Short mmCIF file of C-alpha atoms in Angstrom, two decimals:
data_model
loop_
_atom_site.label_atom_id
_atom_site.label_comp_id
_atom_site.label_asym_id
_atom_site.label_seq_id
_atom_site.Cartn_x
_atom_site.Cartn_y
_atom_site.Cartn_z
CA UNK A 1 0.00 0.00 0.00
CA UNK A 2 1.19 3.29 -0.64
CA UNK A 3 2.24 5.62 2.19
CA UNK A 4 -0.49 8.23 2.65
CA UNK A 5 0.39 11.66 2.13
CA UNK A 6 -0.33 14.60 3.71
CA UNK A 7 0.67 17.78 2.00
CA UNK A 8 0.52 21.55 1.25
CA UNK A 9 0.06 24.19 -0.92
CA UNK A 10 -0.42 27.60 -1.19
CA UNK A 11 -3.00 30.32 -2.95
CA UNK A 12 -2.20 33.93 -3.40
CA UNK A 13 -5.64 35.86 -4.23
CA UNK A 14 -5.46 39.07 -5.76
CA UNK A 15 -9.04 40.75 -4.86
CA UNK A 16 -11.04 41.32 -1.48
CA UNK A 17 -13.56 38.50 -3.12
CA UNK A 18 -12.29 36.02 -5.57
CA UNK A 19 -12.90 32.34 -7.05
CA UNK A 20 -9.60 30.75 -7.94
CA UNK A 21 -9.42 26.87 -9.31
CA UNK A 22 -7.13 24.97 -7.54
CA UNK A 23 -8.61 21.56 -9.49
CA UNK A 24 -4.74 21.37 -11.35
CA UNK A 25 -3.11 21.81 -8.16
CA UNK A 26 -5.18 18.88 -6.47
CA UNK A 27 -4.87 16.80 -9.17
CA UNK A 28 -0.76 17.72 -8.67
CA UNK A 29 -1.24 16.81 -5.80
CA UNK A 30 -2.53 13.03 -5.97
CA UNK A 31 0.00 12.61 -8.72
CA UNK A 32 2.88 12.92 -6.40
CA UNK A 33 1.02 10.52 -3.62
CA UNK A 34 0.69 7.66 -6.27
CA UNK A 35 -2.57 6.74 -4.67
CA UNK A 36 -4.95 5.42 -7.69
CA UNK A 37 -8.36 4.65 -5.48
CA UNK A 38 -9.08 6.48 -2.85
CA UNK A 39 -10.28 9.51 -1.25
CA UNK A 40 -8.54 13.10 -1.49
CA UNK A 41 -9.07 15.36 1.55
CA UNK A 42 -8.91 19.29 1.43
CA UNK A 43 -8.55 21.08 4.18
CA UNK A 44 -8.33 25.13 4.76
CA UNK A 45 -7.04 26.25 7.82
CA UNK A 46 -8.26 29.33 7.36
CA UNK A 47 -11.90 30.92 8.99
CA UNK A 48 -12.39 33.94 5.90
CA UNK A 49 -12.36 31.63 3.21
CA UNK A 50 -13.99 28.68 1.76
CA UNK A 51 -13.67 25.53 -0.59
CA UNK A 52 -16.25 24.69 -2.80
CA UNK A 53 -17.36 22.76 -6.54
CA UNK A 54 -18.65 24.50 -9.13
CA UNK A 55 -18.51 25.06 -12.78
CA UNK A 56 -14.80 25.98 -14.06
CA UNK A 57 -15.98 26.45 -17.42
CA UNK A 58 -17.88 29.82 -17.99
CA UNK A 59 -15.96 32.53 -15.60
CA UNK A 60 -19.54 34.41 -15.35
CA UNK A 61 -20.48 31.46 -12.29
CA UNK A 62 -18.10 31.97 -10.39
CA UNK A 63 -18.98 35.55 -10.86
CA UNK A 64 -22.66 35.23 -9.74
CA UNK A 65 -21.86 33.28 -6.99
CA UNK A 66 -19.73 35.84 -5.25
CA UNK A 67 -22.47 38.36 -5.84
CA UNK A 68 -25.30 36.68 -5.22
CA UNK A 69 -23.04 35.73 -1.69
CA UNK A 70 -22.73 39.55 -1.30
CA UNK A 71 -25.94 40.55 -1.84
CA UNK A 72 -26.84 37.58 0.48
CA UNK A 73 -24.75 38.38 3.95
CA UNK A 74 -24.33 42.43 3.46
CA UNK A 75 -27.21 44.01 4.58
CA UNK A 76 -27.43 42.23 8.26
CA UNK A 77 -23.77 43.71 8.42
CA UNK A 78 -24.80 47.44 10.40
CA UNK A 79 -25.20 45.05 13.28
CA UNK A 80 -21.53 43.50 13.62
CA UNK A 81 -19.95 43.21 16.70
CA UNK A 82 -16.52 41.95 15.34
CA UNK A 83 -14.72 44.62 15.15
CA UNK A 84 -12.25 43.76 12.59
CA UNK A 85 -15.13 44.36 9.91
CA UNK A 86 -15.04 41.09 7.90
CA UNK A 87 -17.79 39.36 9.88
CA UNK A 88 -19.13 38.61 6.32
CA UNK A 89 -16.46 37.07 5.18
CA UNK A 90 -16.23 34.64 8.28
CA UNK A 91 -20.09 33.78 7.74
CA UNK A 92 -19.09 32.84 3.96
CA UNK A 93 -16.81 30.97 5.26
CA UNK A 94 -19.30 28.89 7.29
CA UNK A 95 -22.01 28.85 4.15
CA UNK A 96 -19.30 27.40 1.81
CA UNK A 97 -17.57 25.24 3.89
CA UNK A 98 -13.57 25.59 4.90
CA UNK A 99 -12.89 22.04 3.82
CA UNK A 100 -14.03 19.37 0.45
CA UNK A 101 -13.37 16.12 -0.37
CA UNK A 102 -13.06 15.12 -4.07
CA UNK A 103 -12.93 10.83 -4.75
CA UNK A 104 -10.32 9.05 -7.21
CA UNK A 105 -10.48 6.72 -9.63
CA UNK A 106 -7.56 5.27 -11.63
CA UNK A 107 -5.13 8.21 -10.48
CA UNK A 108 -8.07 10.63 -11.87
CA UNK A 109 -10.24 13.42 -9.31
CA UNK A 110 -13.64 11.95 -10.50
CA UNK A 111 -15.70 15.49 -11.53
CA UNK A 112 -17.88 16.43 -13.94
CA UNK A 113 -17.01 17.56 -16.98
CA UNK A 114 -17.30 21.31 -16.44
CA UNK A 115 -16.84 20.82 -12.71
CA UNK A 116 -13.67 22.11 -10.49
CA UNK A 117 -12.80 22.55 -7.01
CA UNK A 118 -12.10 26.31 -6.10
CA UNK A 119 -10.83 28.20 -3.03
CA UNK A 120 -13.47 30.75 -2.62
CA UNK A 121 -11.39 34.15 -0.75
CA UNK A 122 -13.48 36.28 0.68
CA UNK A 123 -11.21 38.48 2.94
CA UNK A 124 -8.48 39.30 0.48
CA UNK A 125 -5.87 39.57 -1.31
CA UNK A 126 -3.60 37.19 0.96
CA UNK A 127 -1.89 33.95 0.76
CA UNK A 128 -3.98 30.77 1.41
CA UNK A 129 -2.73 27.41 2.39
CA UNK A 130 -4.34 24.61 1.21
CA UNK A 131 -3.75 21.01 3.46
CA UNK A 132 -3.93 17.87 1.78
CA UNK A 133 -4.49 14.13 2.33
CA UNK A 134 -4.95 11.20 0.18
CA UNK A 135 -5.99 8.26 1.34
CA UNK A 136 -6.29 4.92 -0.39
CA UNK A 137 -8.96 2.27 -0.15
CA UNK B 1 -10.80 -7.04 4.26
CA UNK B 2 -13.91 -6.28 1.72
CA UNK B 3 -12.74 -5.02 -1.12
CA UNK B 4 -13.82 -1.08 -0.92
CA UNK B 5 -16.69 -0.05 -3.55
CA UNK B 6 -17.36 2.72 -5.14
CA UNK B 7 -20.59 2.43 -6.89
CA UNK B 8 -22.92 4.46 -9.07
CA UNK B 9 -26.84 5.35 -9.25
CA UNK B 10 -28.78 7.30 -11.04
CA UNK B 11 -31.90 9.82 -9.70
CA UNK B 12 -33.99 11.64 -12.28
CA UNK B 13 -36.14 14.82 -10.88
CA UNK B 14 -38.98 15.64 -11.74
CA UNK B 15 -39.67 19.28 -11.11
CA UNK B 16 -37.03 22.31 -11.54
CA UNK B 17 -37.06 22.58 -7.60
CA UNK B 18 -36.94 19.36 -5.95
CA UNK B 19 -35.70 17.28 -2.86
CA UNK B 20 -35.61 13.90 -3.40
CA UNK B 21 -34.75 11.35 -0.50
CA UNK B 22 -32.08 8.87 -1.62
CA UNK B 23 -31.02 7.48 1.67
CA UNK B 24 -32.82 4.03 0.65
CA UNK B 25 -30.46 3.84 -2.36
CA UNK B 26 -27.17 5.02 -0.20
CA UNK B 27 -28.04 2.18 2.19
CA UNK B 28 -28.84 -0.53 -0.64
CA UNK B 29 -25.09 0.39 -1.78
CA UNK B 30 -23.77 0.41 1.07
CA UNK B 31 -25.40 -3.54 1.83
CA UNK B 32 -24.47 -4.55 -1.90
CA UNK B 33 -20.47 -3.56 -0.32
CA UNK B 34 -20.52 -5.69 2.41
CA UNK B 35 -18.31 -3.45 4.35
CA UNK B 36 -19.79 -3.36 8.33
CA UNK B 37 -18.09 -0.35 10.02
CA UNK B 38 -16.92 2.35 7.79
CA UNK B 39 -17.66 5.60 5.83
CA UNK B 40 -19.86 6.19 2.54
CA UNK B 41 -18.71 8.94 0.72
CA UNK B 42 -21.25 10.33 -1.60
CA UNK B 43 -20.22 12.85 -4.44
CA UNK B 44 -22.08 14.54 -7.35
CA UNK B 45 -20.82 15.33 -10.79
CA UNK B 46 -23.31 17.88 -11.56
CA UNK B 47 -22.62 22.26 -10.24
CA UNK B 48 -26.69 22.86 -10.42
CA UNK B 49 -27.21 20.52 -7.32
CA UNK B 50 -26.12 19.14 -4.30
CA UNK B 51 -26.66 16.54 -1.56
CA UNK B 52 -27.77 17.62 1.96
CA UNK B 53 -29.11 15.73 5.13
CA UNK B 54 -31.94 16.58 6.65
CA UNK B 55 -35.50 15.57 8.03
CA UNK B 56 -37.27 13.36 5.76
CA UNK B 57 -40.51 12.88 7.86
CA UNK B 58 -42.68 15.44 7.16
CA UNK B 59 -42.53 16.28 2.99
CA UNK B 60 -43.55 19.96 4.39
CA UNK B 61 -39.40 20.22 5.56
CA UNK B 62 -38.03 19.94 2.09
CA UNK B 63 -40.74 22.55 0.65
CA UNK B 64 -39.58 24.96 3.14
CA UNK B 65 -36.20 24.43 2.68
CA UNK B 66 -36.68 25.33 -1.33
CA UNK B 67 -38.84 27.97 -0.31
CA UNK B 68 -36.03 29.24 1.82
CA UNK B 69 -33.04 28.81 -0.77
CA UNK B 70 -35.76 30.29 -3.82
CA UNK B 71 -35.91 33.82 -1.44
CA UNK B 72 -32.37 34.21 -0.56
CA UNK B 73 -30.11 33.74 -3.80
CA UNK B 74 -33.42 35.28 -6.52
CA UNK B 75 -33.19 39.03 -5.93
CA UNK B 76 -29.77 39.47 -6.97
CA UNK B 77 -30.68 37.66 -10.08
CA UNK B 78 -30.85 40.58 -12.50
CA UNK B 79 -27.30 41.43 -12.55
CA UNK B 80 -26.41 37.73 -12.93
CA UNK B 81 -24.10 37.64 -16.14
CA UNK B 82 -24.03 33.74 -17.17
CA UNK B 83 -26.19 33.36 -19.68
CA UNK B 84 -27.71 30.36 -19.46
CA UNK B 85 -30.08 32.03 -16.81
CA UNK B 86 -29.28 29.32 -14.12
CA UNK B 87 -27.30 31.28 -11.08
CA UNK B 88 -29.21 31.07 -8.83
CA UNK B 89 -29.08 26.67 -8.81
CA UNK B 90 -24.82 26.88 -9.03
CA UNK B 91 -25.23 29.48 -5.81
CA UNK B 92 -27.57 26.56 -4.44
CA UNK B 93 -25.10 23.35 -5.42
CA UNK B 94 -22.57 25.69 -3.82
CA UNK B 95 -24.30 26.59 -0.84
CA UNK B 96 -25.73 23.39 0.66
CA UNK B 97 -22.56 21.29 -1.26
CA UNK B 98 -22.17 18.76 -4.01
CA UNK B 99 -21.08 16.19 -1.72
CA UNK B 100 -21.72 14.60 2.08
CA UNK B 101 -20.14 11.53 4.04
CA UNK B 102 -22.17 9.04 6.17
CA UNK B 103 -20.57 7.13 9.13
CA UNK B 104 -21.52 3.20 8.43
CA UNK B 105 -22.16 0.64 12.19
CA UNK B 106 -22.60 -2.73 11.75
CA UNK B 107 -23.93 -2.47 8.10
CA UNK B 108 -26.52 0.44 9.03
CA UNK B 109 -26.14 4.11 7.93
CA UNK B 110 -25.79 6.04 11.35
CA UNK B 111 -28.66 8.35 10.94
CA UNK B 112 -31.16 10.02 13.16
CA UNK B 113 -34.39 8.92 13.68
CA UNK B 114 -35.99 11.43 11.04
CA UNK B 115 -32.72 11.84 9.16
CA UNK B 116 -32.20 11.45 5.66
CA UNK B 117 -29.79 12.23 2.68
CA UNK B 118 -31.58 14.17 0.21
CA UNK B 119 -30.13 14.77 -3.87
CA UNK B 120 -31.33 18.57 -4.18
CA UNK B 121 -32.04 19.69 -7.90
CA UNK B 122 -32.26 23.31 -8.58
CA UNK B 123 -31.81 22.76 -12.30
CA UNK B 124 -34.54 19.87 -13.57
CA UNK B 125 -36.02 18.01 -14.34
CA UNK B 126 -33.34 15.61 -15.32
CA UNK B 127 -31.27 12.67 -14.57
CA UNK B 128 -28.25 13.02 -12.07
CA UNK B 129 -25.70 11.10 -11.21
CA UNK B 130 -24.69 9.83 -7.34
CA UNK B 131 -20.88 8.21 -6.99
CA UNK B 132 -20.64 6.14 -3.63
CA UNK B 133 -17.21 5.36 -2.17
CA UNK B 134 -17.72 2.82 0.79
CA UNK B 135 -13.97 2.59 3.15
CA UNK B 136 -13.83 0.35 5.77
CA UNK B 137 -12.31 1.47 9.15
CA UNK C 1 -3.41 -0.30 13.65
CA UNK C 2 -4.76 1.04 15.97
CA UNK C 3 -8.00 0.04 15.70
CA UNK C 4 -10.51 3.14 14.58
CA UNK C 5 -12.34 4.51 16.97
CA UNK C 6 -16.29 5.32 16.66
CA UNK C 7 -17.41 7.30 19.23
CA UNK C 8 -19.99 10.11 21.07
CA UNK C 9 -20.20 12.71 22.81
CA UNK C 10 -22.73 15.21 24.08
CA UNK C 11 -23.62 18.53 23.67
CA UNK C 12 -26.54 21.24 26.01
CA UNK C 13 -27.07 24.02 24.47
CA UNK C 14 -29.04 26.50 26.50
CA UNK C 15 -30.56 29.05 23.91
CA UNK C 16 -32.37 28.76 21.01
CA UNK C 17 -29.52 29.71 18.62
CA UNK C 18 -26.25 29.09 20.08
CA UNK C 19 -22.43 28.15 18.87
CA UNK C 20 -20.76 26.14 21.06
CA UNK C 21 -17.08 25.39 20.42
CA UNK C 22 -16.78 21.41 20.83
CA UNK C 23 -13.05 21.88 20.08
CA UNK C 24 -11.53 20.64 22.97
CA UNK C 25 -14.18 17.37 23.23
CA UNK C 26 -13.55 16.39 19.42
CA UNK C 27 -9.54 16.92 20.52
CA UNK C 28 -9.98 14.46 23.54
CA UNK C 29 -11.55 12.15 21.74
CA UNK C 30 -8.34 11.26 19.06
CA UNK C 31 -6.82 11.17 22.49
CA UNK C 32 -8.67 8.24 23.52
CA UNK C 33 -8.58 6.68 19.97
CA UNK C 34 -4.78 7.13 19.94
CA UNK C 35 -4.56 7.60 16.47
CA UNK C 36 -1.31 9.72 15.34
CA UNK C 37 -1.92 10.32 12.04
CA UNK C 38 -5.44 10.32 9.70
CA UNK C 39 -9.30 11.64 9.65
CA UNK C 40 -11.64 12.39 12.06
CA UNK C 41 -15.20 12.61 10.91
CA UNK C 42 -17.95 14.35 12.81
CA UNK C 43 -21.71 13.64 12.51
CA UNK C 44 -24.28 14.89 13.45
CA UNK C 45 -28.26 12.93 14.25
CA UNK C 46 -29.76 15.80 14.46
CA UNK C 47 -31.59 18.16 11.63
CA UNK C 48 -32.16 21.68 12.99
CA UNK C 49 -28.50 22.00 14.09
CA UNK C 50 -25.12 22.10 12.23
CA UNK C 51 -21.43 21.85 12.34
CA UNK C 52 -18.97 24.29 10.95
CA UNK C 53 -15.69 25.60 11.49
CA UNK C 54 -14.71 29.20 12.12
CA UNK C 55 -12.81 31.59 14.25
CA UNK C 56 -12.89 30.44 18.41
CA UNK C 57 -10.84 33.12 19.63
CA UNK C 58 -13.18 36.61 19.28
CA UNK C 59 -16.51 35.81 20.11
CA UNK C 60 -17.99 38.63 18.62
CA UNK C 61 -17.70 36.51 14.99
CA UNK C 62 -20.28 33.07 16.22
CA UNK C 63 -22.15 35.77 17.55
CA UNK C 64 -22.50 37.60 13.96
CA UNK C 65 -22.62 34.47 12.18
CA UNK C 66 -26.00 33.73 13.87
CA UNK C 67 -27.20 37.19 13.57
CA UNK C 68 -26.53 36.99 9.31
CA UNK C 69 -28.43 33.47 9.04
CA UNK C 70 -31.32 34.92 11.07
CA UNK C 71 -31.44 37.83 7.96
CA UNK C 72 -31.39 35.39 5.91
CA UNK C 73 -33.78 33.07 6.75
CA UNK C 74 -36.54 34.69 8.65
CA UNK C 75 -38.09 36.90 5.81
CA UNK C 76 -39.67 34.01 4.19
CA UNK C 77 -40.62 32.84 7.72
CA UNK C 78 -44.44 33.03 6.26
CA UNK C 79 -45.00 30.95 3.82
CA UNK C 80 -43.41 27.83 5.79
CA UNK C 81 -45.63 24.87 5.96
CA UNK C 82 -43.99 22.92 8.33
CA UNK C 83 -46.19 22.92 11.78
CA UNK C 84 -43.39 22.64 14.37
CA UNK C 85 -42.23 26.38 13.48
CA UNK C 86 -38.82 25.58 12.95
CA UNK C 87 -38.29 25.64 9.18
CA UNK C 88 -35.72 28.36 9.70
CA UNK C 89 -33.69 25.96 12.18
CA UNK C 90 -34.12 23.31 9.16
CA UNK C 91 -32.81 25.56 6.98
CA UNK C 92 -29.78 26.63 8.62
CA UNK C 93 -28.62 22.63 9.46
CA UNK C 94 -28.57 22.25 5.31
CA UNK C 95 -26.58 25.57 4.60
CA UNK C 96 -23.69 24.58 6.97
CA UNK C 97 -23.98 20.99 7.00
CA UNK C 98 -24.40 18.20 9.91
CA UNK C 99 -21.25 16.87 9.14
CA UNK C 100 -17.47 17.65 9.09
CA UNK C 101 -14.15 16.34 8.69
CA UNK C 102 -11.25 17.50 10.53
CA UNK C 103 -7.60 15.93 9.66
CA UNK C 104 -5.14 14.39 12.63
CA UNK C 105 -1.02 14.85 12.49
CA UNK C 106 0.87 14.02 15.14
CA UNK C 107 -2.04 13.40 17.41
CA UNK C 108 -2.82 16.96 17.18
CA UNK C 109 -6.49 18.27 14.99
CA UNK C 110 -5.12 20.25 11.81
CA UNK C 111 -6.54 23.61 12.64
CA UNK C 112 -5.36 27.65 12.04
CA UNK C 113 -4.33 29.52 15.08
CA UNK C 114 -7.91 31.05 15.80
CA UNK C 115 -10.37 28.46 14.17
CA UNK C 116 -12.34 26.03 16.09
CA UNK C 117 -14.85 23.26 14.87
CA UNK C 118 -18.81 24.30 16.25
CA UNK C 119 -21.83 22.54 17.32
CA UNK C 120 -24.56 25.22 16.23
CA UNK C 121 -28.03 24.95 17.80
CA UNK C 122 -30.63 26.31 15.49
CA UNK C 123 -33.57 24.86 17.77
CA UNK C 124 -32.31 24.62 21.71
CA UNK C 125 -31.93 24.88 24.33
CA UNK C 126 -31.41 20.70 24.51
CA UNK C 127 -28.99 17.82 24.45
CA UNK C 128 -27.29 17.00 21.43
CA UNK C 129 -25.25 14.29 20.22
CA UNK C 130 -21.95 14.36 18.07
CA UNK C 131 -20.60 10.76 16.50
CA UNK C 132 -16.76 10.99 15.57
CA UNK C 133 -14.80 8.22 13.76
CA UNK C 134 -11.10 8.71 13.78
CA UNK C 135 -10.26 6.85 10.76
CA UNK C 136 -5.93 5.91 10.50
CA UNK C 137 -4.20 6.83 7.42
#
């Protein structure tokens, strides 16, 4: 059996609110472990940003989602007690989901055809670390 | 040690809007496996829907829940720029997540007593597709 | 191996809406299991309450996380069907999920310096109950 591996990478966003596909890093990333069935783990150790699937395809959904998002947690914002201001951000966080797991087949992420995994930053721009595990079985 | 199984069925919705309780065919996969103690990983290979657990006793729960989703990602709608007019269901997939894990004891699906898993289309009617990863452990 | 470890815990909550940090009992419990290095998955029986991961350390952020999902979900309040009155609480269990995963190294629960995993109550005060497996690997 191959040893399971844990591992890390790392995201720089360049915007306060951004989508960014990680799905060719992932993929990197089971590469390396040499696991071909299994179950890839993705972690973000991080409480103002999220992981999530979604289309990859048409750069308009990603789009939407970040302002429908907006339009979604804003206006309850007058109220905030957190006083670093990016209480929104944290409740994004919790909508989205700060980890994902993606399954493997044959070496492969199984997706959809127009479907990726992206790290969702909604307190940026910053570096994001992204913590991995493959397991086998 | 059973040989781990990842599996494949299919759910077609009916409506545009619709919850649809598949915890009957998670559990007949997960008895097909074998595997006793463990953890079924379900994923979906689709961005307009998603998989969610919830109550699956009174049919009124799931109506709310679309009700609910329908009022919160709609009025930001007009400014949505992908034009295939369907958003609001990626915000959805996005939002309640296009994947969930179940804990497996002694061959049962730990669940509580009015818990299901539910495949939620925002994007039908259609035919969708559920991937099931049972691991021992 | 070690063998896995399935196990529970409980939680009181003692308002209606409520997030309790359940950091330290999910911790203890991959104590017990004395796993080193793998998953630890966390599930919950229960469908008006949620688990999510977020910032532990000001706790001015749970405390605005609750007060955005409230916004959210209340306007369409009306129109629920469901006679128990607690559609919202329904609600809010799908958008963050009943479930999460957490990863192990070292013994030690893979988390960033201020985030914390959360048992929130949509529909207390009462007991809940958390199931963890700590899978190896």
């Amino acid at each position: 059996m191959a040893e399971p591996l844990k591992n890390t990478f790392f995201v720089s966003s360049r915007a306060a609110q951004q989508l960014i596909d990680i799905t060719g890093q992932v993929q990197a990333t089971v590469d390396r472990s040499g696991i071909k069935n299994g179950v890839c783990f993705l972690f973000l150790p991080h409480t103002t940003a999220a992981l999530t699937l979604n289309e990859n395809w048409d750069p308009a959904v990603p789009a939407d989602i970040l302002h429908t998002l907006e339009h979604q947690t804003a206006p309850s914002s007058a109220a905030h007690r957190h006083q670093e201001g990016n209480s929104p951000a944290h409740v994004r966080s919790s909508l989205l989901g700060a980890s994902q797991f993606l399954l493997i087949e044959d070496g492969r992420l199984l997706l959809g055809s127009w479907q990726g995994v992206f790290l969702a930053e909604f307190d940026g721009p910053r570096e994001r670390r992204v913590i991995v595990k493959v397991m086998e079985g």
